[in-house]
């Protein structure tokens, strides 16, 4: 019988020293638990009779059971338990916002710190047993995925497992959606994404890059090509603009553009074909994951970096770990302030930002206290680079090319089965929810795969 130690302190995830991170820009920062740490952390779990963590996980990973197997030293069994419901623990163990889901519900967290479920998931994922190659049974009907983010990847995997012939169409030249173009390699190494794509290819999924559905071909063309169903998971890649004077000056980016240039086009390399304009001082506007990612890149590219956020620290929406890491790396927060104007020089290059101080008011529709401008509180700061990371709306290309697809405020409208107004066209992830999280996109992808299977197999459940 294992003696549990819930009162022991939560184990800290080992991480690269901040100075090393800035020197070797792309190296992963969070290093993962060593074996002794994983065991000590697993021993904190109360082995609850009614584990709230499992209900709170959008994919309902049997967390209690995988922790039990980990404590038995049976990592293979722990891995199998996780992958029964989540095929991508290497990804989720690194980027899932556990504090919003399983760790928020963890019973231990009511009085003490919750079990570090995410870090345990990653520990187990790194001990993946040797697998025999997945059986290819993809002689079934053809199904198309539009977009290659986490919603499509899980749907493709589930449908290929059911014998469908799955093709993933991606607008960019590489696969993974935000996992690749938005989340930096120092948070999610590219090899982890490459490996998942390789495994999916091994199970028969076909990947087509540089292919924009709505431009390269239409949804109707896909059906004419013999696809029996389509899953649209085109994400939320249309950045909101600040709508302030000076936004078009050189050196002003949206997070989407900045991160795509750096992550996907490798603008951090000296001879990059699509470099970013740099300078001494960068200001990143926003408080979500994209803001932290941009700020951490700006530090690695040598800028003094300020994260300007119109609310307070408790209203930040980024993963707690990324906020900590950004601060450790020298990014400075300026709370309760918002830009109102950008100033430039004769060459049209940004040189300054006029800001206004804020105070917190009544909650708005997001449930957070609203930022209220303080009249007459304007002040100016010098800047060389500005990155607006204030949110994103759904990518509109496919919707514009398909007037029969019902949308609301740019988001595709779906019924309880994830089906759109166009028969046999399903949708999920950020294009339905607006900017959301990896795990909710995956939940949508799984639900869509089940609905597609029901629709194509005459009502059979997966
Ligand atoms: P996406 O991942 O957006 O993928 C959509 C794909 O569709 C893209 O590759 C796009 O190029 C492609 N596409 C678009 N239109 C077309 C078309 N017409 N034809 C073909 N392809 C098309 N969530 C977390 O849980 N944890 C995090 O740490 C986190 N960090 C984030 C950091 C950043 C910078 C951003 C922007 C978001 C972050 N998120 C995070 C949110 C999370 O990444 C998204 O919620 C998730 O990726 C949505 O998945 P998706 O499959 O719906 O779409
Ligand atoms: Fe363990 Fe927390 Fe889940 Fe209970 S709720 S089983 S303590 S991880």
Short mmCIF file of C-alpha atoms and ligand atoms in Angstrom, two decimals:
data_model
loop_
_atom_site.label_atom_id
_atom_site.label_comp_id
_atom_site.label_asym_id
_atom_site.label_seq_id
_atom_site.Cartn_x
_atom_site.Cartn_y
_atom_site.Cartn_z
CA UNK A 1 0.00 0.00 0.00
CA UNK A 2 1.50 3.35 -1.08
CA UNK A 3 1.54 6.03 1.63
CA UNK A 4 0.27 9.28 0.09
CA UNK A 5 1.84 12.59 1.12
CA UNK A 6 -0.66 15.30 0.13
CA UNK A 7 0.90 17.88 2.43
CA UNK A 8 4.28 17.69 0.72
CA UNK A 9 5.02 20.83 -1.33
CA UNK A 10 4.14 20.77 -5.03
CA UNK A 11 7.19 19.89 -7.11
CA UNK A 12 8.62 22.69 -9.19
CA UNK A 13 9.15 21.99 -12.86
CA UNK A 14 12.89 22.26 -13.63
CA UNK A 15 13.60 24.97 -16.17
CA UNK A 16 16.51 26.48 -18.06
CA UNK A 17 18.24 29.38 -16.34
CA UNK A 18 16.95 32.71 -17.76
CA UNK A 19 20.38 33.73 -19.08
CA UNK A 20 20.69 30.44 -20.99
CA UNK A 21 17.23 30.91 -22.48
CA UNK A 22 18.17 34.23 -24.00
CA UNK A 23 21.46 32.84 -25.34
CA UNK A 24 20.00 29.75 -26.97
CA UNK A 25 16.69 31.19 -28.07
CA UNK A 26 14.85 28.10 -29.31
CA UNK A 27 15.76 25.61 -26.58
CA UNK A 28 12.82 24.36 -24.57
CA UNK A 29 12.53 26.22 -21.26
CA UNK A 30 10.43 23.84 -19.15
CA UNK A 31 12.54 20.72 -18.76
CA UNK A 32 10.11 18.15 -17.38
CA UNK A 33 10.15 16.23 -14.10
CA UNK A 34 12.94 13.85 -13.20
CA UNK A 35 11.73 10.43 -12.05
CA UNK A 36 12.04 11.16 -8.30
CA UNK A 37 10.12 14.39 -8.71
CA UNK A 38 7.34 12.73 -10.67
CA UNK A 39 6.96 10.11 -7.98
CA UNK A 40 6.98 12.72 -5.18
CA UNK A 41 4.33 14.72 -7.04
CA UNK A 42 2.20 11.65 -7.76
CA UNK A 43 2.30 10.80 -4.06
CA UNK A 44 0.53 14.08 -3.34
CA UNK A 45 -2.58 12.84 -5.19
CA UNK A 46 -5.37 11.89 -2.78
CA UNK A 47 -6.60 9.06 -5.05
CA UNK A 48 -10.08 10.56 -4.67
CA UNK A 49 -13.09 8.28 -4.76
CA UNK A 50 -14.89 10.75 -6.98
CA UNK A 51 -12.03 12.47 -8.87
CA UNK A 52 -13.16 15.95 -9.87
CA UNK A 53 -10.07 16.30 -12.07
CA UNK A 54 -11.39 13.68 -14.51
CA UNK A 55 -14.73 15.43 -15.00
CA UNK A 56 -12.99 18.77 -15.42
CA UNK A 57 -10.65 17.53 -18.16
CA UNK A 58 -12.37 18.28 -21.49
CA UNK A 59 -11.19 14.89 -22.80
CA UNK A 60 -11.88 13.12 -19.47
CA UNK A 61 -8.44 11.59 -19.12
CA UNK A 62 -8.57 9.07 -16.27
CA UNK A 63 -6.07 11.10 -14.26
CA UNK A 64 -6.46 9.16 -11.04
CA UNK A 65 -5.69 5.86 -12.79
CA UNK A 66 -2.67 7.11 -14.69
CA UNK A 67 -1.24 8.53 -11.45
CA UNK A 68 -1.79 5.14 -9.78
CA UNK A 69 0.08 3.37 -12.61
CA UNK A 70 2.86 5.92 -12.40
CA UNK A 71 3.23 5.14 -8.68
CA UNK A 72 3.34 1.42 -9.51
CA UNK A 73 6.23 2.23 -11.84
CA UNK A 74 4.17 0.95 -14.78
CA UNK A 75 4.72 3.86 -17.18
CA UNK A 76 3.39 1.86 -20.12
CA UNK A 77 0.04 1.43 -18.39
CA UNK A 78 0.02 5.12 -17.40
CA UNK A 79 0.69 6.05 -21.02
CA UNK A 80 -2.07 3.78 -22.31
CA UNK A 81 -4.55 5.23 -19.82
CA UNK A 82 -3.82 8.77 -21.01
CA UNK A 83 -3.87 7.92 -24.70
CA UNK A 84 -7.16 6.06 -24.44
CA UNK A 85 -8.70 9.54 -24.45
CA UNK A 86 -5.89 11.95 -25.40
CA UNK A 87 -3.68 10.88 -28.30
CA UNK A 88 -1.36 13.90 -27.95
CA UNK A 89 -0.04 13.95 -24.35
CA UNK A 90 3.36 15.31 -25.49
CA UNK A 91 1.57 18.40 -26.75
CA UNK A 92 -1.01 18.77 -23.97
CA UNK A 93 1.52 18.05 -21.22
CA UNK A 94 3.34 21.16 -22.44
CA UNK A 95 0.72 23.67 -23.56
CA UNK A 96 -2.67 22.74 -22.10
CA UNK A 97 -3.90 25.36 -19.67
CA UNK A 98 -4.32 22.83 -16.82
CA UNK A 99 -5.05 25.55 -14.29
CA UNK A 100 -8.35 26.20 -16.11
CA UNK A 101 -9.44 22.54 -16.14
CA UNK A 102 -8.15 19.52 -14.19
CA UNK A 103 -5.86 21.41 -11.80
CA UNK A 104 -8.59 23.95 -11.07
CA UNK A 105 -10.92 21.13 -9.99
CA UNK A 106 -8.30 19.06 -8.13
CA UNK A 107 -9.57 18.44 -4.62
CA UNK A 108 -6.14 18.96 -3.12
CA UNK A 109 -6.21 22.49 -4.50
CA UNK A 110 -9.12 23.44 -2.24
CA UNK A 111 -6.72 23.76 0.71
CA UNK A 112 -3.24 23.20 -0.68
CA UNK A 113 -1.64 23.47 -4.11
CA UNK A 114 -3.29 21.20 -6.73
CA UNK A 115 -1.44 18.16 -8.04
CA UNK A 116 0.79 19.18 -10.98
CA UNK A 117 -1.26 17.03 -13.36
CA UNK A 118 0.09 18.66 -16.53
CA UNK A 119 3.72 17.99 -15.60
CA UNK A 120 2.88 14.38 -14.71
CA UNK A 121 1.16 14.00 -18.08
CA UNK A 122 4.30 15.23 -19.80
CA UNK A 123 6.49 12.92 -17.68
CA UNK A 124 4.44 9.90 -18.79
CA UNK A 125 4.34 11.11 -22.42
CA UNK A 126 8.15 11.19 -22.42
CA UNK A 127 8.16 7.50 -21.46
CA UNK A 128 6.11 6.42 -24.47
CA UNK A 129 6.34 2.65 -24.89
CA UNK A 130 7.67 1.34 -28.20
CA UNK A 131 4.63 1.08 -30.45
CA UNK A 132 4.02 -1.21 -33.34
CA UNK A 133 3.00 0.88 -36.37
CA UNK A 134 -0.73 1.64 -36.47
CA UNK A 135 -2.71 -0.62 -38.77
CA UNK A 136 -3.74 1.21 -41.94
CA UNK A 137 -7.38 0.56 -42.68
CA UNK A 138 -8.12 3.63 -44.69
CA UNK A 139 -10.14 2.12 -47.50
CA UNK A 140 -13.37 3.72 -46.21
CA UNK A 141 -15.12 6.88 -47.41
CA UNK A 142 -13.03 9.99 -47.97
CA UNK A 143 -13.20 12.73 -45.32
CA UNK A 144 -11.49 16.14 -45.62
CA UNK A 145 -10.11 18.21 -42.75
CA UNK A 146 -9.69 21.91 -43.48
CA UNK A 147 -6.83 23.30 -41.38
CA UNK A 148 -4.22 21.27 -39.52
CA UNK A 149 -4.53 22.61 -35.96
CA UNK A 150 -5.28 20.45 -32.91
CA UNK A 151 -9.02 20.16 -33.75
CA UNK A 152 -8.24 18.60 -37.14
CA UNK A 153 -5.34 16.48 -35.91
CA UNK A 154 -7.45 14.62 -33.35
CA UNK A 155 -10.42 14.28 -35.75
CA UNK A 156 -8.06 12.93 -38.45
CA UNK A 157 -6.57 10.44 -36.02
CA UNK A 158 -9.96 9.21 -34.79
CA UNK A 159 -11.42 8.91 -38.29
CA UNK A 160 -8.33 7.16 -39.70
CA UNK A 161 -8.63 4.71 -36.79
CA UNK A 162 -12.19 4.00 -37.91
CA UNK A 163 -11.02 3.21 -41.43
CA UNK A 164 -11.81 6.49 -43.21
CA UNK A 165 -9.53 7.87 -45.88
CA UNK A 166 -8.59 11.22 -44.32
CA UNK A 167 -6.93 14.16 -46.05
CA UNK A 168 -5.83 17.29 -44.15
CA UNK A 169 -5.73 20.47 -46.27
CA UNK A 170 -3.59 23.27 -44.80
CA UNK A 171 -3.19 26.82 -46.11
CA UNK A 172 0.36 27.22 -44.78
CA UNK A 173 3.44 25.29 -45.88
CA UNK A 174 3.65 23.30 -42.64
CA UNK A 175 1.21 21.57 -40.31
CA UNK A 176 -0.02 22.06 -36.74
CA UNK A 177 -1.94 25.36 -36.89
CA UNK A 178 -1.22 27.63 -33.92
CA UNK A 179 0.89 24.87 -32.37
CA UNK A 180 3.44 25.62 -35.10
CA UNK A 181 2.94 29.21 -36.22
CA UNK A 182 1.85 30.73 -32.88
CA UNK A 183 3.43 28.80 -30.01
CA UNK A 184 7.22 29.23 -29.95
CA UNK A 185 9.64 26.28 -30.10
CA UNK A 186 10.94 27.16 -26.63
CA UNK A 187 7.50 26.13 -25.33
CA UNK A 188 6.67 23.34 -27.75
CA UNK A 189 9.65 21.87 -29.64
CA UNK A 190 8.97 21.46 -33.35
CA UNK A 191 10.05 17.80 -33.16
CA UNK A 192 7.02 17.09 -30.96
CA UNK A 193 4.64 18.40 -33.65
CA UNK A 194 6.63 16.72 -36.46
CA UNK A 195 6.42 13.42 -34.61
CA UNK A 196 2.62 13.62 -34.27
CA UNK A 197 2.27 14.44 -37.97
CA UNK A 198 4.60 11.55 -38.81
CA UNK A 199 2.53 9.16 -36.69
CA UNK A 200 -0.68 10.35 -38.37
CA UNK A 201 0.88 9.85 -41.80
CA UNK A 202 1.88 6.37 -40.64
CA UNK A 203 -1.75 5.61 -39.86
CA UNK A 204 -2.73 6.62 -43.39
CA UNK A 205 -3.68 10.29 -42.99
CA UNK A 206 -2.70 12.34 -46.03
CA UNK A 207 -1.41 15.92 -45.55
CA UNK A 208 -1.64 18.57 -48.27
CA UNK A 209 0.06 21.93 -47.67
CA UNK A 210 -0.31 25.33 -49.40
CA UNK A 211 -3.95 24.56 -50.07
CA UNK A 212 -6.63 27.12 -49.14
CA UNK A 213 -10.15 25.75 -49.14
CA UNK A 214 -12.27 28.66 -50.34
CA UNK A 215 -9.56 29.72 -52.79
CA UNK A 216 -7.54 26.76 -54.15
CA UNK A 217 -10.83 24.90 -54.33
CA UNK A 218 -14.33 25.30 -52.90
CA UNK A 219 -16.24 23.10 -50.47
CA UNK A 220 -18.39 21.95 -53.41
CA UNK A 221 -15.22 20.92 -55.28
CA UNK A 222 -14.26 18.70 -52.35
CA UNK A 223 -17.60 16.90 -52.52
CA UNK A 224 -17.19 16.57 -56.30
CA UNK A 225 -13.76 15.03 -55.66
CA UNK A 226 -15.54 12.31 -53.69
CA UNK A 227 -15.20 13.53 -50.11
CA UNK A 228 -18.24 12.33 -48.17
CA UNK A 229 -17.83 14.80 -45.28
CA UNK A 230 -15.71 17.82 -44.42
CA UNK A 231 -14.52 19.07 -41.03
CA UNK A 232 -13.75 22.79 -41.02
CA UNK A 233 -11.24 23.77 -38.31
CA UNK A 234 -9.68 26.86 -39.80
CA UNK A 235 -9.00 28.54 -36.46
CA UNK A 236 -9.06 32.15 -35.39
CA UNK A 237 -6.17 33.68 -37.26
CA UNK A 238 -7.61 37.08 -38.12
CA UNK A 239 -6.03 39.47 -35.62
CA UNK A 240 -7.96 42.32 -34.00
CA UNK A 241 -6.43 45.69 -34.67
CA UNK A 242 -5.99 48.36 -31.99
CA UNK A 243 -7.73 50.92 -34.24
CA UNK A 244 -5.57 53.78 -33.06
CA UNK A 245 -3.68 56.39 -35.11
CA UNK A 246 -0.24 55.23 -36.22
CA UNK A 247 -1.07 51.53 -36.38
CA UNK A 248 0.30 51.25 -39.95
CA UNK A 249 3.76 52.60 -39.04
CA UNK A 250 6.80 50.42 -39.74
CA UNK A 251 7.64 48.38 -36.65
CA UNK A 252 4.02 47.83 -35.62
CA UNK A 253 2.84 44.23 -35.84
CA UNK A 254 -0.06 42.09 -34.83
CA UNK A 255 1.02 39.11 -32.69
CA UNK A 256 -0.15 36.86 -35.49
CA UNK A 257 2.24 38.39 -38.01
CA UNK A 258 5.13 38.75 -35.56
CA UNK A 259 4.86 35.18 -34.29
CA UNK A 260 4.34 33.69 -37.77
CA UNK A 261 7.44 35.48 -39.00
CA UNK A 262 9.52 34.31 -36.07
CA UNK A 263 8.13 30.80 -35.44
CA UNK A 264 7.22 29.65 -38.92
CA UNK A 265 9.51 31.72 -41.12
CA UNK A 266 12.38 31.62 -38.60
CA UNK A 267 12.95 35.38 -38.56
CA UNK A 268 15.29 34.82 -35.60
CA UNK A 269 17.90 33.53 -38.07
CA UNK A 270 20.21 36.33 -39.24
CA UNK A 271 19.60 35.67 -42.98
CA UNK A 272 15.84 35.07 -42.72
CA UNK A 273 13.81 35.84 -45.86
CA UNK A 274 11.03 37.48 -43.79
CA UNK A 275 12.83 39.30 -40.95
CA UNK A 276 11.18 41.42 -38.27
CA UNK A 277 11.94 45.08 -37.74
CA UNK A 278 13.77 45.31 -34.43
CA UNK A 279 15.06 47.97 -32.11
CA UNK A 280 15.96 48.54 -28.51
CA UNK A 281 12.48 48.85 -27.00
CA UNK A 282 9.51 46.59 -27.66
CA UNK A 283 6.02 47.09 -26.26
CA UNK A 284 3.63 44.15 -26.42
CA UNK A 285 -0.03 45.08 -25.95
CA UNK A 286 -2.24 42.40 -24.36
CA UNK A 287 -2.35 39.82 -21.58
CA UNK A 288 -2.96 36.40 -23.16
CA UNK A 289 -0.72 33.59 -24.35
CA UNK A 290 0.05 35.37 -27.62
CA UNK A 291 1.26 38.43 -25.67
CA UNK A 292 3.59 36.31 -23.50
CA UNK A 293 4.91 34.46 -26.56
CA UNK A 294 5.62 37.70 -28.42
CA UNK A 295 7.26 39.25 -25.35
CA UNK A 296 9.47 36.25 -24.77
CA UNK A 297 10.57 36.29 -28.41
CA UNK A 298 11.23 40.03 -28.22
CA UNK A 299 13.54 39.39 -25.24
CA UNK A 300 15.34 36.68 -27.18
CA UNK A 301 15.74 39.08 -30.11
CA UNK A 302 17.46 41.55 -27.79
CA UNK A 303 14.73 44.10 -26.99
CA UNK A 304 13.93 45.68 -23.64
CA UNK A 305 10.37 44.46 -23.41
CA UNK A 306 7.26 45.85 -21.75
CA UNK A 307 3.90 44.06 -21.68
CA UNK A 308 1.22 46.72 -21.58
CA UNK A 309 -2.10 45.44 -20.26
CA UNK A 310 -5.24 47.48 -19.70
CA UNK A 311 -6.38 45.48 -16.66
CA UNK A 312 -4.52 44.14 -13.60
CA UNK A 313 -2.32 41.09 -12.98
CA UNK A 314 -5.19 38.86 -11.82
CA UNK A 315 -6.99 39.47 -15.13
CA UNK A 316 -4.11 38.15 -17.28
CA UNK A 317 -5.36 35.25 -19.41
CA UNK A 318 -2.08 33.55 -20.24
CA UNK A 319 -0.91 30.28 -18.71
CA UNK A 320 0.59 31.02 -15.28
CA UNK A 321 3.83 29.30 -16.24
CA UNK A 322 4.26 31.61 -19.27
CA UNK A 323 3.66 34.71 -17.15
CA UNK A 324 6.36 33.54 -14.72
CA UNK A 325 8.74 32.67 -17.52
CA UNK A 326 8.21 36.00 -19.27
CA UNK A 327 9.06 37.83 -16.04
CA UNK A 328 12.07 35.63 -15.33
CA UNK A 329 13.34 36.47 -18.81
CA UNK A 330 13.18 40.17 -18.07
CA UNK A 331 9.87 41.25 -19.62
CA UNK A 332 8.33 44.05 -17.54
CA UNK A 333 4.60 44.39 -16.97
CA UNK A 334 2.82 47.71 -17.09
CA UNK A 335 -0.73 47.14 -15.81
CA UNK A 336 -3.79 49.38 -16.10
CA UNK A 337 -2.61 51.20 -19.20
CA UNK A 338 -3.64 51.16 -22.87
CA UNK A 339 -2.20 52.72 -26.02
CA UNK A 340 -4.19 55.55 -27.62
CA UNK A 341 -1.80 56.71 -30.37
CA UNK A 342 1.45 55.68 -32.01
CA UNK A 343 3.98 58.28 -33.09
CA UNK A 344 6.43 57.94 -35.97
CA UNK A 345 9.42 59.66 -37.61
CA UNK A 346 9.75 61.07 -41.16
CA UNK A 347 10.53 57.60 -42.53
CA UNK A 348 7.24 56.25 -41.20
CA UNK A 349 8.91 54.19 -38.47
CA UNK A 350 7.29 53.98 -35.05
CA UNK A 351 9.16 55.89 -32.33
CA UNK A 352 6.69 56.43 -29.53
CA UNK A 353 3.42 55.40 -27.92
CA UNK A 354 0.91 57.58 -26.14
CA UNK A 355 -0.85 55.67 -23.38
CA UNK A 356 -3.73 56.30 -21.03
CA UNK A 357 -3.98 55.02 -17.47
CA UNK A 358 -6.97 52.85 -16.56
CA UNK A 359 -8.82 51.85 -13.43
CA UNK A 360 -10.94 48.74 -12.96
CA UNK A 361 -14.72 49.13 -13.24
CA UNK A 362 -17.76 46.84 -13.29
CA UNK A 363 -17.36 43.37 -14.87
CA UNK A 364 -17.87 43.26 -18.65
CA UNK A 365 -19.17 40.38 -20.82
CA UNK A 366 -15.88 38.49 -20.26
CA UNK A 367 -16.67 38.44 -16.52
CA UNK A 368 -13.55 40.45 -15.73
CA UNK A 369 -13.55 43.99 -14.30
CA UNK A 370 -13.70 46.38 -17.23
CA UNK A 371 -10.87 48.84 -17.85
CA UNK A 372 -12.08 52.42 -17.42
CA UNK A 373 -9.91 55.23 -18.84
CA UNK A 374 -8.71 57.87 -16.37
CA UNK A 375 -9.20 61.21 -18.07
CA UNK A 376 -6.14 63.41 -18.44
CA UNK A 377 -3.72 60.58 -17.52
CA UNK A 378 -1.97 60.45 -20.92
CA UNK A 379 1.76 59.74 -20.95
CA UNK A 380 4.29 58.91 -23.65
CA UNK A 381 6.93 56.21 -23.92
CA UNK A 382 9.61 55.67 -26.57
CA UNK A 383 9.25 52.47 -28.65
CA UNK A 384 10.94 50.80 -31.62
CA UNK A 385 8.64 47.77 -31.99
CA UNK A 386 4.97 47.38 -31.08
CA UNK A 387 3.14 44.06 -31.10
CA UNK A 388 -0.64 44.10 -30.68
CA UNK A 389 -1.72 40.83 -29.07
CA UNK A 390 -5.31 41.74 -28.31
CA UNK A 391 -7.14 38.72 -29.70
CA UNK A 392 -8.18 37.11 -32.93
CA UNK A 393 -11.36 36.47 -34.91
CA UNK A 394 -12.05 33.42 -37.09
CA UNK A 395 -10.27 33.10 -40.43
CA UNK A 396 -12.92 34.29 -42.93
CA UNK A 397 -11.77 32.85 -46.29
CA UNK A 398 -13.85 29.69 -46.38
CA UNK A 399 -16.98 31.41 -45.01
CA UNK A 400 -16.73 34.21 -47.61
CA UNK A 401 -16.44 31.66 -50.40
CA UNK A 402 -19.39 29.63 -49.05
CA UNK A 403 -22.38 31.94 -48.55
CA UNK A 404 -24.58 28.97 -47.56
CA UNK A 405 -22.55 28.42 -44.40
CA UNK A 406 -24.24 30.19 -41.50
CA UNK A 407 -22.02 32.45 -39.38
CA UNK A 408 -22.48 34.75 -36.42
CA UNK A 409 -19.93 37.51 -35.86
CA UNK A 410 -17.56 35.60 -38.16
CA UNK A 411 -17.83 32.34 -36.20
CA UNK A 412 -19.30 29.31 -37.97
CA UNK A 413 -22.60 28.28 -36.41
CA UNK A 414 -22.99 24.55 -35.66
CA UNK A 415 -25.77 22.39 -34.21
CA UNK A 416 -25.41 20.03 -31.23
CA UNK A 417 -23.61 17.53 -33.51
CA UNK A 418 -21.08 20.08 -34.68
CA UNK A 419 -22.74 20.17 -38.13
CA UNK A 420 -22.97 23.47 -40.00
CA UNK A 421 -25.89 24.73 -42.08
CA UNK A 422 -24.34 22.83 -45.03
CA UNK A 423 -25.12 19.08 -44.83
CA UNK A 424 -22.10 16.88 -44.10
CA UNK A 425 -19.94 19.91 -43.35
CA UNK A 426 -18.92 19.96 -39.70
CA UNK A 427 -16.89 22.60 -37.86
CA UNK A 428 -15.11 23.01 -34.54
CA UNK A 429 -12.24 24.62 -32.64
CA UNK A 430 -11.51 28.33 -32.78
CA UNK A 431 -13.49 28.94 -35.99
CA UNK A 432 -16.61 28.09 -33.97
CA UNK A 433 -15.57 29.33 -30.52
CA UNK A 434 -13.38 32.32 -31.37
CA UNK A 435 -9.93 32.27 -29.70
CA UNK A 436 -10.03 29.39 -27.22
CA UNK A 437 -7.69 26.63 -26.02
CA UNK A 438 -5.95 23.61 -27.49
CA UNK A 439 -7.88 21.12 -25.39
CA UNK A 440 -11.31 22.57 -26.27
CA UNK A 441 -10.35 22.49 -29.95
CA UNK A 442 -9.42 18.84 -29.47
CA UNK A 443 -12.71 18.10 -27.74
CA UNK A 444 -14.54 19.62 -30.72
CA UNK A 445 -12.44 17.59 -33.17
CA UNK A 446 -13.24 14.37 -31.35
CA UNK A 447 -16.97 15.18 -31.21
CA UNK A 448 -16.97 16.02 -34.92
CA UNK A 449 -15.22 12.74 -35.78
CA UNK A 450 -17.92 10.85 -33.88
CA UNK A 451 -20.69 12.83 -35.59
CA UNK A 452 -19.12 12.28 -39.03
CA UNK A 453 -18.90 8.55 -38.34
CA UNK A 454 -22.56 8.46 -37.27
CA UNK A 455 -23.58 10.38 -40.39
CA UNK A 456 -21.57 8.20 -42.78
CA UNK A 457 -22.27 4.85 -41.19
CA UNK A 458 -26.00 5.27 -40.83
CA UNK A 459 -26.09 6.05 -37.13
CA UNK A 460 -23.40 3.69 -35.79
CA UNK A 461 -21.50 5.06 -32.77
CA UNK A 462 -17.69 5.04 -32.74
P1 LIG B 1 -5.70 26.48 -35.37
O1 LIG B 1 -4.70 25.91 -34.44
O2 LIG B 1 -5.81 27.96 -35.45
O3 LIG B 1 -5.40 25.90 -36.82
C1 LIG B 1 -6.15 26.31 -37.93
C2 LIG B 1 -5.36 26.04 -39.19
O4 LIG B 1 -6.22 26.22 -40.31
C3 LIG B 1 -4.20 26.99 -39.41
O5 LIG B 1 -3.02 26.25 -39.63
C4 LIG B 1 -4.58 27.79 -40.66
O6 LIG B 1 -3.47 28.12 -41.48
C5 LIG B 1 -5.49 26.81 -41.37
N1 LIG B 1 -6.45 27.43 -42.29
C6 LIG B 1 -7.17 28.57 -42.09
N2 LIG B 1 -7.99 28.80 -43.14
C7 LIG B 1 -7.79 27.78 -44.00
C8 LIG B 1 -8.36 27.45 -45.27
N3 LIG B 1 -9.31 28.21 -45.82
N4 LIG B 1 -7.92 26.33 -45.92
C9 LIG B 1 -6.96 25.54 -45.35
N5 LIG B 1 -6.39 25.81 -44.14
C10 LIG B 1 -6.81 26.90 -43.47
N6 LIG B 1 -4.09 27.40 -26.13
C11 LIG B 1 -3.69 26.60 -25.10
O7 LIG B 1 -4.46 25.74 -24.66
N7 LIG B 1 -2.44 26.73 -24.54
C12 LIG B 1 -1.53 27.62 -25.00
O8 LIG B 1 -0.43 27.70 -24.47
C13 LIG B 1 -1.91 28.46 -26.09
N8 LIG B 1 -1.04 29.36 -26.61
C14 LIG B 1 -1.41 30.11 -27.69
C15 LIG B 1 -0.48 30.99 -28.24
C16 LIG B 1 -0.83 31.77 -29.33
C17 LIG B 1 0.19 32.69 -29.93
C18 LIG B 1 -2.14 31.68 -29.87
C19 LIG B 1 -2.53 32.52 -31.05
C20 LIG B 1 -3.07 30.82 -29.32
C21 LIG B 1 -2.71 30.03 -28.24
N9 LIG B 1 -3.60 29.11 -27.68
C22 LIG B 1 -3.22 28.31 -26.64
C23 LIG B 1 -4.93 28.87 -28.30
C24 LIG B 1 -4.89 27.59 -29.17
O9 LIG B 1 -3.68 27.50 -29.85
C25 LIG B 1 -6.06 27.53 -30.12
O10 LIG B 1 -7.25 27.59 -29.35
C26 LIG B 1 -6.04 26.24 -30.95
O11 LIG B 1 -4.85 26.10 -31.68
C27 LIG B 1 -7.23 26.20 -31.92
O12 LIG B 1 -7.12 25.05 -32.70
P2 LIG B 1 -7.85 24.90 -34.12
O13 LIG B 1 -7.53 23.53 -34.58
O14 LIG B 1 -9.26 25.31 -33.98
O15 LIG B 1 -7.17 25.98 -35.08
FE1 LIG B 2 -5.67 13.33 -7.40
FE2 LIG B 2 -6.56 15.92 -7.49
FE3 LIG B 2 -7.61 14.09 -9.16
FE4 LIG B 2 -8.12 13.92 -6.50
S1 LIG B 2 -8.78 15.58 -7.90
S2 LIG B 2 -7.59 12.21 -7.91
S3 LIG B 2 -6.17 14.70 -5.67
S4 LIG B 2 -5.45 14.78 -9.12
#
